[in-house]
Amino acid sequence: MADAVHIPDEAETRARWGAFAWSEENQRKANEILARYPKGREQSASIPFLDLAQRQVGAETHTQGWLPVPVIEFVARAIGVPYMRVYEVATFYTMFNLAPVGRYHVQVCGTTPCMLQGSDDVLAACRNRGLVKGGTTPDGLFTLTEVECLGTCANAPMVQINDDNYEDLDYDRTIAVLEALAKGAHPEAGSTIGRRASCPEGGPTSLKAMVDANHDYRPEWENAHAG
Amino acid sequence: MPKLKVDGIEVEVPQGATVLQACEAAGKEIPRFCYHERLSIAGNCRMCLVEVKPGPPKPQASCALPAADNQEVFTTTPMVKNAREGIMEFLLINHPLDCPICDQGGECDLQDQSVAYGRGQSRYAENKRAVTEKYMGPIVKTIMTRCIQCTRCIRFAEEVAGVEEIGAIYRGENMQITSYLEEAVTSELSGNVVDLCPVGALTSKPYQYEARPWELRRTLTIDVMDAVGTNIRLDSRGRQVLRCVPRINEDVNEEWASDKTRHAIDGLVRRRLDKPYVRVNGKLLPATWDEAFAAIAAVDHGGSVAAVAGDLVDCETMYAAKALVRSLGSSLLEGRQTGMAYDTSSLAAVNFNTTIAGTEEADAILLVGTNLRWEAPLVNTRVRKAIKRGAKVFAVGPETELTYKVEWLGHDLSVLGDLPDTVAKIFADAGKPMVIVGGAALKDGHGAALKLVETLNLVRNGWNGFNVVHMAAARMGGLMLGYAAKGGIADLTHAKLTFFLGADEVDYSRFGGFKVYVGHHGDAGAAHADVVLPGASYAEKSGTWVNLEGRVQRGERAVFPPGDAREDWSIFRALSDVMGARLPFDSLAGLREEMYGEVPALRHEGLVSFGWSVPAIDGSASGTIGGYPIKDFYLTNAICRASPTMQRCSAELVHGETFAEAAE
C-alpha cells in the first residue's frame, strides 16, 4: 500500500521528454514567476514551475498533463536546485500527476460530507460511463481518481475535472457533465443546480431581510432580549 | 547566557542553546531520534518531549525549543512519561518486530529507547505498512519498512556530504526515504548514514549479517587510508576485523569517516602475504624466514642500502628500517613514492598549518591543485562548514565537483603570481585567509604558493593560512624521520639493496639492485621484489602515525597478522642480526624510546609544532596542472585494491558500471 505508482523513467520517457524546454509563451511566464522571488530563493518557484511544466506537457499531449522525470529535472535545472528537492515536491502534491492522464482528469471526492450527500452515485455514474478508477478510458478522454476532501463540502457531492469544480451532482447530472465534455463542449463550472457559489439551496434561509437591501437587525435583538 | 532550571537543577547554557542541550547540561538523558548535534534541527520524531514552564500546558519538543531565562523544565513528570510512551507507541506502529534478524540489533536506538521509555506492550492490532527496499549504492543496505522517517540521512547528505541525492518522497503514510530514482548515492561519505540511522533501516551492506555487536572486540586505532588520520575503532572477532567505525575526535574527523576508511577492511583478509618468498630463477617461491634472511644477507651491498616507505606504514616501521639502513652504513631514505622531490628543509612549509578544525574559521580559501574531496574528504567537509559561515573559495586546477561552489581560476599555475583583482581584494579583506596546496601543484607550484604567504599575508598573529594536503598516512611521520632525499626517489635508484616498506606505488623498473619488499599485500611491490617478507597491516600492529596537520596519533593492534607474517619492526630487528648489524632494541617500547630520542616530537600525542620558516625556493610559477594525483578514490592503496567492496565502489561510482540487483 505504501508503494505508490511507479514513476516512469524508462528509455522512451527520456527519449520523448529529454529535450523538454519552455514554449515561447511559457518562457515569458516562467521569467515572470521567477521575478517574484528574491535572488537566491529560486527554489520558491518549484511549485509554480512544476505546474507550468505540467500544463505545457498537457498542451503538447492534448491531455491534462503530467510530469515525466526529465521534465522534473528540467524544472530543477531551471531553478538551480538538486533534482531530489524538486522530485520531493512533485511527489508530495497530488495535483502533480506522475503518470500520464487523459484529456480530462476526473477527481471524485469521496470524503465524508460528499459521501453522505451521494458521492457513491457520482462514482457509479462515472463507472457506468466507462471510467475506471486509476485508469484512463481507451479513447484517452477520462482518467478517474477518487480523492480526499477538495474543500467544497457545502456543495457536496463534487468532482474536480482539470481546473474546474462541478458541484451539487447526482447520477444524471454527472452523466450530463461527462457527456458534454466527451462531445468537446465546456459545461459551466460550479454548481450544476444553478446556485451561486455556496449560497443556500432554494434561496436564503436566514437573514432574509438582507437579500435586497441592508437591514439593521439590532433593534429586533433587543426586543428578543427584553422578551 | 540563559539560566534555567531542569528538574530543580539550575543550569546556565550558551545563548542559542536548546532546552534539550540544557537538559543534557543538567545531566538528564533526553531520548531522541531525529535530533543530532551535527545536523540541523528537524523536530519531527517528537521523542524529546519535555514539560516546560512557562508555556502551554502540553509537552514540547525540547530539541527545537530555545532555552530561555527563568524556564523550568521537567523531564520526569507523568506528563513527560506519558508523552514518551505515546510517541514510542506511534513510532512502533509501523516498525516491524524483526529485531532478531536486524543488523542494528544490540546497538539500536529504537530498541534501547523502547525498553527505557516505551509501554512494554503493544495495543496495535491492525496491519503494519510495508515499504520496498531502495537501492542506495554498494555501501548502504536499506530495509525501509524499519524507517521511522527521522530524516537524519537526508540532512546528512545535504549538509555534511554536500550531495543532495537522498530525499523523502510522497507524504503522510506513504512517505518514503530514497535516493534519487534509486541510483547509488555518489558520496564518498555515504557510509556515515549507517551510523546516523537510529534504527535498522540503513545498514552496512558489506557488513550485513556478519556479527552482533556484543561478539566484537573493540580496538581503538588510527586509519591509514588517507593522511587525515581518522580516529577509528576496529571491531574484530577472532582473527578477523569485521567492521571499522569512526571515533569522535573533534580536531580530526568529528564523528565521520570516509567509505574507504570504513570498508577497505575486507581487503585485510584477501591477497595477504602470509609467508616469506624468495625469487629463484626469476620466480617467487615460498621460503622460510631463515632462507629469506640468508638471501638478503648474501647480497654484497657494500654500504649502498636504501629504504623506500609506502603510504600506509607507521613511524615505528620507518624508524626500524632507518636504523637498519644506518647500521649498514647508508642514509638513503625516501617516502615520496611517485618521485616527488619538494623541499623539506622546513616541515612547516609542507604541513597543514591551519589545522583541520581551524579550516572552519577561514573566510577566504584558495585551493591550488587539489581535489580535496578525494584527497582528504574530511578536510573537504570542513571547507564546506567554512563556506556555510561565509567563506569564499577559489581554486586553481582542472574543474572537478567538490560538493560546493568554487570559483575556478583556470589550471595555469602562473595565476598564483598574478591573482585576478577581485580575488586579491577578497584575500586582502579576509581576516583568516587560507591557501591549500595539493599534490598536483607541489612540484611546480610550491614556491609560488609559499610566495603567497607574503603577498596575501597568510601568516599573522595566531593564524597560519598556509597548508599542504598530503595523501599518505605515512607522509608527515616519514618526513619527520628523514624519509626525504634531496632529489626524491631518483637519489635512491642506484642502491644495491633496497627495502620497500609496503611501497606499491613506486616505479620498480628504475631500481636495479636487490629489492626486498616488506609488506602485507601481494600487490605491485611484491610482484617486483627479489625477497618478500610478510609484514603486518595497520590493523595488526601498534603504531604511531602523524596526520597531515602534524598530529601524532597512536593506534593499537586489533588482530594478529596472518600465517608467518610478523610486525614490521621485529622483521628488521631479526634481519639486523643476520646481517651482522644488530639493532639496539628488543621490544616495541625499546624501539619507541630510541625513536623519541631521535625525533622527540613523536613522544607526545597531539599537534607537533614545526615553527614557521619559509625555505628558499624559486617563487616563480609556471606550467599547468594536468590532473589530480588520485585517479580513483576507492583504489588508492594495496588494501583497497584487495577489497571487493572498494572494487565494487570503484566500478560503480567512478566508472559508472551498473549492477543488476539479484532478484529476491
PDB file of C-alpha atoms in Angstrom, chain B residues 18 142 270 363 469 611 628:
ATOM      1  CA  THR B  18      18.090  24.452  23.061  1.00  0.00           C
ATOM      2  CA  THR B 142      18.156  -0.466   3.084  1.00  0.00           C
ATOM      3  CA  ARG B 270      42.490 -11.037   0.869  1.00  0.00           C
ATOM      4  CA  ASP B 363      36.948  33.247   5.377  1.00  0.00           C
ATOM      5  CA  VAL B 469      47.481  18.417   1.701  1.00  0.00           C
ATOM      6  CA  GLY B 611      57.761  26.538  13.868  1.00  0.00           C
ATOM      7  CA  TYR B 628      44.938  15.341  -9.866  1.00  0.00           C
TER       8      TYR B 628
END
